[in-house]
Amino acid sequence: MRTDTVYKKAFNRAANMLRDGQLAGELPSENELRRRMCVSRTTVRKVLRELLNRELVTERHGLRATGRAVGDNDYYPDAETTPRAKHVEQQFMEWMLRGDTRPGTSINELELARQFGVATNGIREFLIRFSRFGLIEKRPNTGWLFKGFTEDFALELFEIRVMFELRSAQLFSLQPNSSPLWSKLAALKMAHADLLERIESRFHDFSGLDNRFHRLINEASPNRFIDDFYDIITFIFHYHYQWNKQDEKQRNLAAIHEHIAYIDALESRNSTRIEAACRAHLASARETLMRSLTGFDETSINA
Amino acid sequence: MRTDTVYKKAFNRAANMLRDGQLAGELPSENELRRRMCVSRTTVRKVLRELLNRELVTERHGLRATGRAVGDNDYYPDAETTPRAKHVEQQFMEWMLRGDTRPGTSINELELARQFGVATNGIREFLIRFSRFGLIEKRPNTGWLFKGFTEDFALELFEIRVMFELRSAQLFSLQPNSSPLWSKLAALKMAHADLLERIESRFHDFSGLDNRFHRLINEASPNRFIDDFYDIITFIFHYHYQWNKQDEKQRNLAAIHEHIAYIDALESRNSTRIEAACRAHLASARETLMRSLTGFDETSINA
DNA sequence: AAGTTGTTTTTTATGGATAAAGTTCATGCT
DNA sequence: AGCATGAACTTTATCCATAAAAAACAACTT
């Protein structure tokens, strides 16, 4: 059966809105709510029905946000607000990056399906989607081959990344002064400076910043293939670093400084400087990944 | 039910082998046949059973290729040797490139499934695979958006293609003299010259040559992401030109000359010359595509 | 006429079943 | 022992079913 995660997530959002007083007084129309919560009206109505049922809102001509206060246990647990497909993704990434899955292993749809508690269909769809990341390969009628999260992979990934980023950075710097992206860039520089001050406690915030930065650079001259490639990077890094937190503060600190230098270079519009700053940053990011990769391998060999 | 296209294709291959006399005398062992036909022994046995049943081979202690001659109507029709998934691909590409599907159209899995006579699952798997080509985009719970086979698409595609090809061509030229790829390149040059002589009748052969050439260039310094990207190009061009044959001979002739110049440049190992030849060829390929694209659009608008 | 809510229809996400194809195990033959 | 065939088992490709979510339609209300 299809999961009702959309409803549950919407319900939680609505509960939050109630709690924050965003819905004080008479409730907005179903259409208005629909727009705010980014779901269909069908789902909004289901949420409203349940809110009423739990007496979190009351009916007096129109619906009003005058029910009892929202309690912590009114919320659906997080796990129930994530669709199956996402769970498959998470479990697969853990299986791949955590387990002792060696390059060359073959992947069995049925076995994964059993292990993750989903139908084979879901596994297969995930694998098809995942295959564009260059880590697995399909052999028809037979199954999938895991090619390994290896140094080769990282090298090839970074070779492309450098090409793309150099291209985008140069094009960014050629924008007219009037472009709104310059002020976005300035804002981002401030955000970096801010984070630098709070680095001790907030160092995890860097990854969001990193993303915004690299996506901003691509915005000046969009190319769907570059965007797609950046999705790969984001995805890989997200999961890889989720399970590999060594030196996180240290390496984020270094990266912030590199970003700032990179931003300065962009603002200078000096092509040579830009190239240098861009290369420096990416070389360092690559080193970090490679180090953690080899470290990773060794620990799993010794384990 | 799963199709038996693997069996039917294997059967046809076996029939061919019989006809060619490749299996004269006592038949090889099942394992040997399995290897030659690239299928499992299970499938080989099914083929053998049917060959026997149709008296195309006879049993006298061992199986012998002494049955009646293979007739033209012993073969299964081509359509039955292609798996469903491939049919979906073909029908979808036709739907997309032939029909009047405008950019911004939304794609309905169920409707396509009905139209193509397959289950929705097959459509969905195809769309997921196809999405990496940058022509469609998924919106969760809602469907797919067709972004259009537009000029933008072609421009973005070629921007990447140029970057990748320049990179690969330069790296190719840096190979040591001892590399076997040089002789492959020379062979390819010959093949081009040959084709040039027979151009009047054999001009379709160019597309195979084109593929071999560009893949050869990538071979010198492999990168899976570049290979993947080249898959996109191959795929797109395959279908696009399949339905758009205007000037085929003319443009292939031009391309052959460009390739030869390009190969000469590579052999000269002169970086500047290589870049020029490479750019010239790709610019011309891009023009061809763009021209056919706008032509395409106009006719479908006027239709 | 534009915006509400109630109802019905369509479509997507997900599970399940099964024939075909692949793989492994068992037995027998040189 | 090593390879051949036969039989049993496992996995993939494919279809079908259905609850959840979205979209379309209809009837009101101001």
XYZ file of C-alpha atoms (C1' of nucleotides) in Angstrom:
666
model
C 0.000 0.000 0.000
C 1.137 3.502 -0.750
C 2.419 5.231 2.393
C 0.595 8.231 3.790
C 3.774 10.132 4.454
C 2.589 13.147 2.546
C -0.378 13.484 4.831
C 1.644 12.936 7.969
C 4.262 15.444 7.038
C 1.552 17.952 6.172
C -0.143 17.278 9.471
C 3.064 17.955 11.337
C 3.544 21.175 9.452
C 0.030 22.251 10.266
C 0.583 21.417 13.916
C 3.686 23.577 13.850
C 1.783 26.431 12.311
C -0.875 26.176 14.998
C 1.724 26.160 17.680
C 3.461 29.201 16.245
C 0.172 31.051 16.131
C 0.454 31.389 12.342
C -3.134 30.233 12.076
C -4.642 32.261 14.903
C -8.297 33.183 14.522
C -10.338 31.825 11.677
C -8.459 29.371 9.511
C -7.569 30.310 5.934
C -9.457 28.596 3.137
C -8.498 25.117 2.055
C -6.979 26.503 -1.093
C -4.887 28.946 0.819
C -3.650 26.223 3.141
C -2.949 24.014 0.173
C -0.706 26.659 -1.283
C 1.132 27.229 1.956
C 1.761 23.581 2.618
C 2.515 22.532 -0.964
C 0.136 19.604 -1.042
C -3.177 18.945 -2.750
C -6.447 20.055 -1.295
C -7.341 16.425 -0.770
C -4.511 16.166 1.680
C -5.329 19.468 3.341
C -8.830 18.223 4.010
C -7.509 15.047 5.516
C -5.308 17.086 7.821
C -8.194 19.355 8.795
C -10.402 16.399 9.520
C -7.819 14.967 11.851
C -7.113 18.303 13.526
C -10.807 18.621 14.220
C -10.998 15.042 15.357
C -8.214 15.626 17.848
C -9.810 18.904 18.891
C -6.776 20.902 17.890
C -9.159 23.157 15.999
C -12.837 23.734 16.665
C -15.783 24.264 14.415
C -18.011 27.247 14.973
C -19.401 28.243 11.606
C -15.907 28.224 10.141
C -12.964 26.317 11.502
C -11.059 28.192 14.172
C -7.695 27.668 15.741
C -9.144 27.605 19.196
C -8.742 24.006 20.135
C -6.451 22.708 22.832
C -2.744 23.435 22.608
C -0.632 21.224 20.372
C 1.284 18.720 22.459
C 4.600 17.118 21.620
C 2.993 13.774 21.080
C 0.523 15.122 18.581
C 3.272 14.889 15.997
C 3.784 11.867 13.841
C 7.258 10.413 14.239
C 9.789 11.444 11.617
C 10.183 7.969 10.181
C 6.531 7.988 9.179
C 6.885 11.200 7.233
C 9.529 9.865 4.862
C 8.397 7.984 1.755
C 9.550 4.445 1.145
C 11.788 5.483 -1.716
C 13.753 7.768 0.576
C 14.161 5.018 3.132
C 15.488 2.749 0.465
C 17.995 5.402 -0.484
C 19.173 5.815 3.081
C 19.427 2.125 3.754
C 21.227 1.500 0.533
C 23.757 4.241 1.157
C 24.405 2.904 4.591
C 24.745 -0.608 3.221
C 27.196 0.631 0.643
C 29.308 3.062 2.625
C 29.194 1.412 5.998
C 29.197 -2.265 5.260
C 32.144 -4.164 3.970
C 30.820 -4.110 0.440
C 33.905 -4.524 -1.714
C 34.238 -3.334 -5.298
C 33.162 -6.048 -7.690
C 30.395 -7.319 -5.430
C 27.207 -7.996 -7.259
C 24.002 -6.505 -6.017
C 20.940 -8.627 -5.674
C 17.612 -6.852 -5.950
C 15.683 -9.547 -4.167
C 18.083 -9.755 -1.277
C 18.100 -6.000 -0.764
C 14.337 -5.965 -0.968
C 14.130 -8.508 1.821
C 16.790 -6.789 3.858
C 15.139 -3.373 3.582
C 11.610 -4.684 3.873
C 10.290 -3.315 0.595
C 9.125 -4.758 -2.720
C 11.724 -5.445 -5.388
C 10.213 -2.745 -7.504
C 11.331 -0.053 -5.125
C 14.860 -1.394 -5.052
C 15.038 -1.533 -8.773
C 13.796 2.001 -9.213
C 16.329 3.223 -6.739
C 19.162 1.397 -8.450
C 18.216 2.810 -11.814
C 18.230 6.295 -10.374
C 21.437 5.666 -8.518
C 23.230 4.225 -11.491
C 23.931 7.632 -12.914
C 26.287 8.263 -10.029
C 28.786 5.979 -11.655
C 29.078 3.579 -8.738
C 27.007 0.708 -10.023
C 26.382 -0.782 -13.404
C 23.552 -2.889 -14.737
C 24.102 -6.178 -16.482
C 20.838 -7.171 -18.122
C 19.066 -10.268 -16.871
C 21.715 -10.720 -14.277
C 21.848 -7.950 -11.729
C 23.965 -5.000 -10.779
C 27.660 -4.667 -10.297
C 29.012 -2.530 -7.493
C 32.047 -0.762 -8.854
C 33.193 0.604 -5.536
C 33.531 3.933 -3.860
C 37.186 3.996 -4.723
C 39.986 6.460 -5.267
C 39.461 6.191 -8.998
C 35.921 7.255 -8.504
C 36.984 10.283 -6.505
C 39.626 11.259 -9.025
C 37.273 11.045 -11.956
C 34.627 12.947 -10.055
C 37.011 15.746 -9.225
C 38.435 15.969 -12.683
C 34.989 16.863 -13.976
C 34.244 19.055 -11.041
C 37.300 21.172 -11.676
C 36.442 21.608 -15.335
C 32.921 22.657 -14.558
C 33.760 24.926 -11.711
C 36.508 26.768 -13.544
C 34.150 27.350 -16.410
C 31.357 28.579 -14.188
C 33.598 30.790 -12.083
C 35.027 32.520 -15.129
C 31.586 33.094 -16.561
C 30.379 34.350 -13.222
C 33.090 36.969 -13.123
C 32.094 38.218 -16.563
C 28.631 39.232 -15.445
C 27.784 42.913 -15.651
C 28.046 44.910 -12.465
C 24.326 45.279 -12.481
C 23.705 41.571 -12.017
C 21.870 40.744 -8.801
C 24.151 37.795 -8.302
C 26.925 40.082 -7.117
C 24.937 41.116 -4.106
C 24.002 37.526 -3.433
C 27.677 36.761 -3.507
C 28.390 39.556 -1.061
C 25.675 38.239 1.240
C 27.215 34.835 1.079
C 30.579 36.252 1.996
C 29.017 37.803 5.086
C 27.447 34.502 5.974
C 30.866 32.918 5.798
C 32.321 35.574 8.059
C 29.487 35.036 10.517
C 29.987 31.344 10.572
C 33.655 31.862 11.144
C 32.888 33.608 14.410
C 30.597 30.895 15.634
C 32.667 28.090 14.227
C 33.110 26.312 17.554
C 29.481 25.408 17.902
C 27.996 25.772 14.417
C 30.521 24.098 12.214
C 27.959 21.709 10.754
C 26.252 24.638 9.130
C 29.049 24.759 6.639
C 27.687 22.128 4.333
C 24.566 24.160 3.647
C 26.700 27.182 2.934
C 28.971 25.197 0.685
C 26.030 24.116 -1.363
C 24.600 27.567 -1.689
C 27.960 28.886 -2.760
C 28.618 26.419 -5.513
C 25.092 26.623 -6.797
C 25.277 30.398 -6.877
C 28.331 30.221 -9.067
C 26.493 28.025 -11.521
C 23.549 30.367 -11.606
C 25.324 32.934 -13.720
C 25.331 30.657 -16.740
C 23.076 27.716 -16.158
C 23.655 24.417 -17.837
C 21.443 21.498 -16.916
C 24.251 18.977 -17.234
C 26.417 20.892 -14.843
C 23.534 21.224 -12.425
C 22.926 17.514 -12.630
C 26.539 16.812 -11.984
C 26.430 19.021 -8.957
C 23.529 16.945 -7.707
C 25.798 13.947 -7.791
C 28.421 15.728 -5.768
C 25.922 16.921 -3.224
C 24.445 13.496 -2.850
C 27.734 11.691 -2.505
C 29.143 14.168 -0.036
C 25.979 14.237 1.975
C 26.086 10.542 2.678
C 29.785 10.123 2.783
C 30.339 12.765 5.417
C 27.268 11.711 7.326
C 29.204 8.639 8.332
C 32.615 10.105 8.384
C 32.891 12.961 10.769
C 36.588 12.936 11.482
C 38.086 16.407 11.629
C 34.832 17.929 10.564
C 35.407 21.218 12.356
C 38.974 21.433 11.182
C 38.272 20.814 7.534
C 35.235 23.074 7.473
C 37.281 25.861 8.963
C 39.849 25.479 6.227
C 37.151 25.374 3.575
C 35.563 28.566 4.839
C 38.819 30.384 4.417
C 39.192 28.981 0.946
C 35.700 30.104 0.051
C 36.371 33.579 1.236
C 39.532 33.772 -0.817
C 37.601 32.399 -3.763
C 34.867 34.990 -3.338
C 37.434 37.747 -3.126
C 38.964 36.486 -6.321
C 35.602 36.515 -8.048
C 34.968 40.033 -6.897
C 38.333 41.095 -8.228
C 37.241 39.796 -11.651
C 40.822 38.826 -12.213
C 40.781 35.695 -14.258
C 44.126 34.346 -13.098
C 43.337 34.916 -9.467
C 39.979 33.230 -9.871
C 41.512 30.182 -11.418
C 44.078 29.933 -8.651
C 41.552 30.293 -5.837
C 39.155 27.847 -7.459
C 41.832 25.243 -8.015
C 43.177 25.677 -4.518
C 39.781 25.088 -2.996
C 38.946 22.076 -5.085
C 42.350 20.534 -4.606
C 41.872 20.788 -0.902
C 38.367 19.329 -1.073
C 39.745 16.482 -3.097
C 42.511 15.837 -0.631
C 40.002 15.686 2.182
C 37.901 13.171 0.340
C 40.854 11.054 -0.692
C 42.247 11.005 2.808
C 38.964 9.908 4.258
C 38.618 7.331 1.520
C 41.893 5.642 2.154
C 41.401 5.941 5.888
C 37.997 4.439 5.443
C 39.334 1.527 3.467
C 42.009 0.741 5.945
C 39.728 0.732 8.945
C 37.297 -1.536 7.200
C 40.091 -3.849 6.193
C 41.385 -3.980 9.746
C 37.966 -4.292 11.296
C 4.580 -12.255 -17.836
C 8.223 -11.878 -18.616
C 8.911 -11.952 -22.350
C 10.970 -14.755 -23.843
C 12.926 -12.440 -26.067
C 16.230 -13.749 -24.820
C 15.336 -17.216 -25.935
C 14.002 -16.076 -29.280
C 17.020 -13.985 -30.048
C 19.277 -16.897 -29.073
C 17.253 -19.208 -31.254
C 17.672 -16.918 -34.226
C 21.388 -16.740 -33.606
C 21.597 -20.504 -33.451
C 19.630 -20.779 -36.667
C 22.101 -18.425 -38.279
C 24.991 -20.474 -37.070
C 23.439 -23.604 -38.476
C 22.852 -21.953 -41.796
C 26.431 -20.695 -41.942
C 27.679 -24.173 -41.234
C 29.365 -22.985 -38.058
C 27.869 -25.946 -36.247
C 28.538 -28.613 -38.843
C 28.985 -32.130 -37.521
C 28.432 -32.934 -33.882
C 27.226 -29.966 -31.892
C 29.479 -28.418 -29.254
C 28.587 -28.998 -25.614
C 25.894 -26.920 -23.988
C 28.502 -24.984 -22.085
C 30.412 -24.203 -25.210
C 27.257 -22.972 -26.928
C 26.352 -20.951 -23.882
C 29.632 -19.133 -24.133
C 29.296 -18.470 -27.827
C 25.795 -17.147 -27.568
C 26.170 -15.182 -24.340
C 23.149 -16.639 -22.600
C 22.662 -19.075 -19.759
C 22.719 -22.804 -20.243
C 19.046 -22.876 -19.390
C 18.348 -20.836 -22.480
C 20.704 -22.883 -24.617
C 18.802 -26.011 -23.650
C 15.527 -24.416 -24.550
C 16.917 -23.505 -27.947
C 18.256 -27.018 -28.484
C 14.942 -28.534 -27.514
C 13.180 -26.425 -30.080
C 15.771 -27.064 -32.788
C 15.279 -30.762 -32.226
C 11.549 -30.371 -32.157
C 11.624 -28.615 -35.500
C 14.047 -31.201 -36.811
C 16.680 -28.611 -37.563
C 19.080 -30.862 -35.702
C 18.853 -34.587 -35.201
C 19.673 -36.841 -32.310
C 21.933 -39.819 -32.924
C 23.825 -40.437 -29.707
C 24.859 -36.778 -29.610
C 23.037 -33.922 -31.263
C 24.109 -33.347 -34.836
C 23.545 -30.523 -37.247
C 22.094 -32.809 -39.832
C 18.471 -31.822 -39.773
C 16.653 -30.115 -42.574
C 17.943 -26.794 -43.865
C 16.986 -23.672 -41.979
C 14.232 -21.845 -43.781
C 13.511 -18.135 -43.712
C 10.373 -18.652 -41.728
C 12.146 -20.582 -39.018
C 13.236 -17.263 -37.592
C 11.251 -15.453 -34.947
C 10.262 -11.989 -36.094
C 12.477 -9.161 -34.901
C 9.813 -7.554 -32.762
C 9.681 -10.670 -30.610
C 13.389 -10.586 -29.918
C 13.329 -7.141 -28.322
C 12.490 -6.888 -24.633
C 9.595 -4.786 -23.484
C 11.845 -2.151 -21.987
C 13.441 -1.521 -25.371
C 10.060 -1.201 -27.018
C 9.063 1.341 -24.455
C 12.187 3.285 -25.235
C 11.497 3.262 -28.948
C 7.873 4.199 -28.590
C 8.637 6.937 -26.153
C 11.314 8.442 -28.362
C 8.968 8.380 -31.273
C 6.216 9.942 -29.188
C 8.590 12.652 -28.081
C 10.449 13.463 -31.281
C 7.725 12.807 -33.783
C 4.564 13.875 -32.073
C 3.626 17.437 -31.398
C 4.716 17.219 -27.799
C 5.464 20.798 -26.804
C 7.885 21.844 -24.080
C 6.063 22.149 -20.780
C 3.738 19.257 -21.492
C 3.307 16.967 -18.562
C 3.850 13.291 -19.000
C 1.354 10.859 -17.658
C 2.644 7.406 -16.778
C -0.728 5.759 -16.944
C -1.593 7.227 -20.286
C 1.717 6.194 -21.820
C 1.304 2.749 -20.345
C -2.049 2.381 -22.038
C -0.796 3.864 -25.260
C 2.242 1.588 -25.401
C 0.443 -1.449 -24.071
C 2.689 -2.075 -21.067
C 2.346 -1.859 -17.301
C 2.963 1.500 -15.644
C 5.997 0.100 -13.949
C 7.819 -0.252 -17.207
C 7.048 3.310 -18.157
C 8.236 4.582 -14.855
C 11.494 2.700 -15.035
C 12.119 4.050 -18.466
C 11.387 7.600 -17.397
C 13.731 7.338 -14.460
C 16.477 6.112 -16.736
C 15.677 8.700 -19.320
C 15.600 11.569 -16.872
C 19.352 11.811 -16.813
C 19.238 13.026 -20.385
C 18.006 16.356 -19.141
C 14.818 16.367 -21.190
C 12.319 15.506 -18.506
C 12.031 16.236 -14.833
C 10.176 14.492 -12.067
C 7.804 16.279 -9.769
C 7.019 13.945 -6.888
C 3.471 12.675 -6.516
C 2.537 14.530 -9.619
C 4.217 13.271 -12.727
C 6.909 14.232 -15.141
C 7.517 17.455 -16.954
C 8.710 17.401 -20.534
C 11.228 20.184 -20.879
C 11.481 19.960 -24.610
C 14.033 19.013 -27.168
C 14.861 22.651 -27.686
C 17.705 24.826 -28.850
C 18.667 25.448 -25.254
C 19.042 21.770 -24.795
C 21.299 21.474 -27.818
C 23.413 24.425 -26.726
C 23.914 23.100 -23.250
C 24.688 19.665 -24.567
C 27.305 20.975 -26.924
C 28.885 23.230 -24.385
C 29.722 20.191 -22.304
C 30.645 18.159 -25.280
C 33.237 20.682 -26.364
C 34.776 20.814 -22.913
C 35.031 17.068 -22.702
C 36.267 16.523 -26.186
C 38.970 19.177 -25.994
C 40.185 17.652 -22.796
C 40.218 14.144 -24.179
C 41.814 15.112 -27.449
C 44.669 16.901 -25.715
C 45.253 13.981 -23.403
C 45.120 11.616 -26.336
C 47.874 13.502 -28.084
C 50.075 13.256 -25.022
C 50.184 9.497 -25.113
C 53.550 7.894 -25.687
C 54.360 6.761 -29.194
C 54.223 3.220 -27.992
C 50.546 3.381 -27.161
C 48.428 0.952 -29.169
C 45.818 3.643 -29.557
C 47.904 5.345 -32.235
C 47.550 2.405 -34.528
C 43.866 2.179 -33.806
C 43.638 5.801 -34.796
C 45.488 5.113 -38.012
C 43.140 2.248 -38.775
C 40.211 4.512 -38.202
C 41.651 7.048 -40.569
C 41.817 4.371 -43.226
C 38.244 3.421 -42.548
C 37.270 7.026 -43.130
C 39.142 7.117 -46.399
C 37.446 3.912 -47.481
C 34.039 5.215 -46.651
C 34.797 8.339 -48.586
C 35.197 6.293 -51.721
C 31.968 4.453 -51.249
C 30.098 7.432 -49.901
C 27.344 7.317 -52.524
C 25.934 4.037 -51.329
C 27.277 3.569 -47.820
C 26.807 6.936 -46.230
C 24.756 5.505 -43.369
C 27.834 3.710 -42.170
C 29.169 6.975 -40.929
C 27.329 6.976 -37.647
C 29.074 3.794 -36.532
C 32.399 5.277 -37.502
C 31.621 8.502 -35.700
C 30.931 6.598 -32.555
C 34.074 4.548 -32.748
C 36.117 7.659 -33.331
C 34.859 9.643 -30.391
C 35.033 6.665 -28.078
C 38.583 5.997 -29.141
C 39.580 9.494 -28.184
C 38.138 8.986 -24.730
C 39.963 5.740 -24.317
C 43.300 7.380 -23.746
C 42.237 8.769 -20.404
C 39.014 7.195 -19.297
C 36.601 8.977 -17.075
C 33.290 7.336 -16.314
C 31.411 10.623 -16.285
C 32.655 11.511 -19.706
C 31.753 8.067 -20.969
C 28.292 8.441 -19.513
C 27.898 11.762 -21.158
C 28.904 10.291 -24.444
C 26.154 7.730 -23.980
C 23.691 10.577 -23.827
C 24.982 12.020 -27.050
C 24.892 8.691 -28.802
C 21.373 8.027 -27.646
C 20.006 11.403 -28.582
C 21.631 11.444 -31.973
C 20.602 7.919 -32.714
C 16.940 8.678 -32.314
C 17.004 12.182 -33.583
C 18.605 11.318 -36.896
C 16.576 8.188 -37.208
C 13.605 10.426 -37.901
C 15.395 13.237 -39.543
C 17.282 12.153 -42.570
C 17.485 15.396 -44.482
C 20.827 15.936 -46.098
C 22.198 12.847 -44.482
C 24.702 12.126 -47.198
C 25.776 15.718 -47.458
C 26.385 16.240 -43.777
C 28.101 12.893 -43.323
C 30.441 13.728 -46.146
C 31.369 16.984 -44.475
C 31.835 15.245 -41.149
C 34.154 12.667 -42.650
C 36.422 15.386 -43.914
C 36.375 17.054 -40.520
C 37.260 13.797 -38.843
C 40.184 13.272 -41.126
C 41.468 16.754 -40.429
C 40.964 16.118 -36.744
C 42.874 12.848 -36.912
C 45.704 14.531 -38.768
C 45.822 17.159 -36.068
C 46.006 14.514 -33.367
C 48.803 12.782 -35.177
C 50.677 16.041 -35.444
C 50.499 16.303 -31.635
C 50.264 20.019 -32.095
C 48.042 21.278 -29.345
C 46.822 24.385 -31.148
C 46.028 22.490 -34.297
C 44.152 19.867 -32.305
C 42.041 22.430 -30.591
C 41.184 24.085 -33.872
C 40.232 20.860 -35.617
C 38.206 19.662 -32.675
C 36.320 22.910 -32.341
C 35.690 23.067 -36.058
C 34.189 19.620 -36.108
C 31.997 20.134 -33.079
C 30.835 23.529 -34.241
C 29.727 21.979 -37.465
C 27.990 19.099 -35.689
C 26.215 21.621 -33.540
C 25.105 23.651 -36.518
C 23.701 20.554 -38.134
C 21.714 19.710 -35.049
C 20.479 23.240 -34.537
C 19.416 23.566 -38.122
C 17.458 20.362 -37.980
C 15.974 21.428 -34.662
C 14.578 24.704 -35.832
C 13.413 23.090 -39.060
C 11.752 20.448 -36.997
C 10.005 22.965 -34.789
C 8.670 24.981 -37.657
C 7.238 22.051 -39.510
C 5.497 20.814 -36.435
C 4.104 24.264 -35.764
C 2.789 24.531 -39.295
C 1.447 21.035 -39.368
C -17.514 36.012 -11.591
C -14.509 34.473 -8.384
C -13.683 31.794 -4.514
C -15.645 27.984 -1.170
C -16.400 23.395 -0.048
C -18.245 18.611 -1.370
C -17.741 14.686 -4.630
C -15.891 11.946 -8.211
C -12.265 10.625 -11.203
C -7.519 10.011 -12.382
C -2.819 9.189 -11.338
C 1.103 7.903 -8.553
C 3.510 5.001 -5.060
C 3.901 0.673 -3.446
C 3.138 -4.312 -2.736
C 2.468 -8.857 -4.748
C 2.537 -12.677 -8.199
C 4.712 -15.423 -11.808
C 7.041 -17.041 -16.226
C 11.583 -16.611 -18.141
C 16.384 -16.558 -17.518
C 20.289 -17.283 -14.709
C 22.798 -20.098 -11.163
C 23.778 -23.875 -8.278
C 23.565 -28.609 -6.994
C 23.507 -33.537 -8.171
C 24.567 -37.323 -10.858
C 26.898 -39.733 -14.248
C 30.509 -40.534 -17.851
C 35.078 -40.796 -19.517
C 39.472 -35.155 -11.423
C 37.139 -32.872 -15.061
C 33.565 -32.069 -18.005
C 28.564 -33.250 -19.688
C 23.746 -33.449 -18.821
C 19.656 -33.265 -15.732
C 17.055 -31.232 -12.038
C 16.205 -27.867 -8.459
C 16.510 -23.386 -6.927
C 17.064 -18.206 -7.221
C 16.648 -13.897 -9.409
C 14.964 -10.735 -12.886
C 11.428 -8.792 -16.028
C 6.912 -8.004 -16.294
C 2.069 -7.598 -15.222
C -1.661 -6.507 -12.034
C -3.976 -4.587 -7.864
C -4.970 -0.909 -4.621
C -4.625 2.904 -1.064
C -2.966 7.612 -1.036
C -2.595 11.874 -3.320
C -3.656 14.891 -6.986
C -6.782 16.823 -10.278
C -11.204 17.654 -12.227
C -15.913 18.431 -11.766
C -20.042 20.175 -9.509
C -22.776 22.704 -6.627
C -23.003 26.737 -3.460
C -22.180 31.363 -1.605
C -21.276 35.839 -1.567
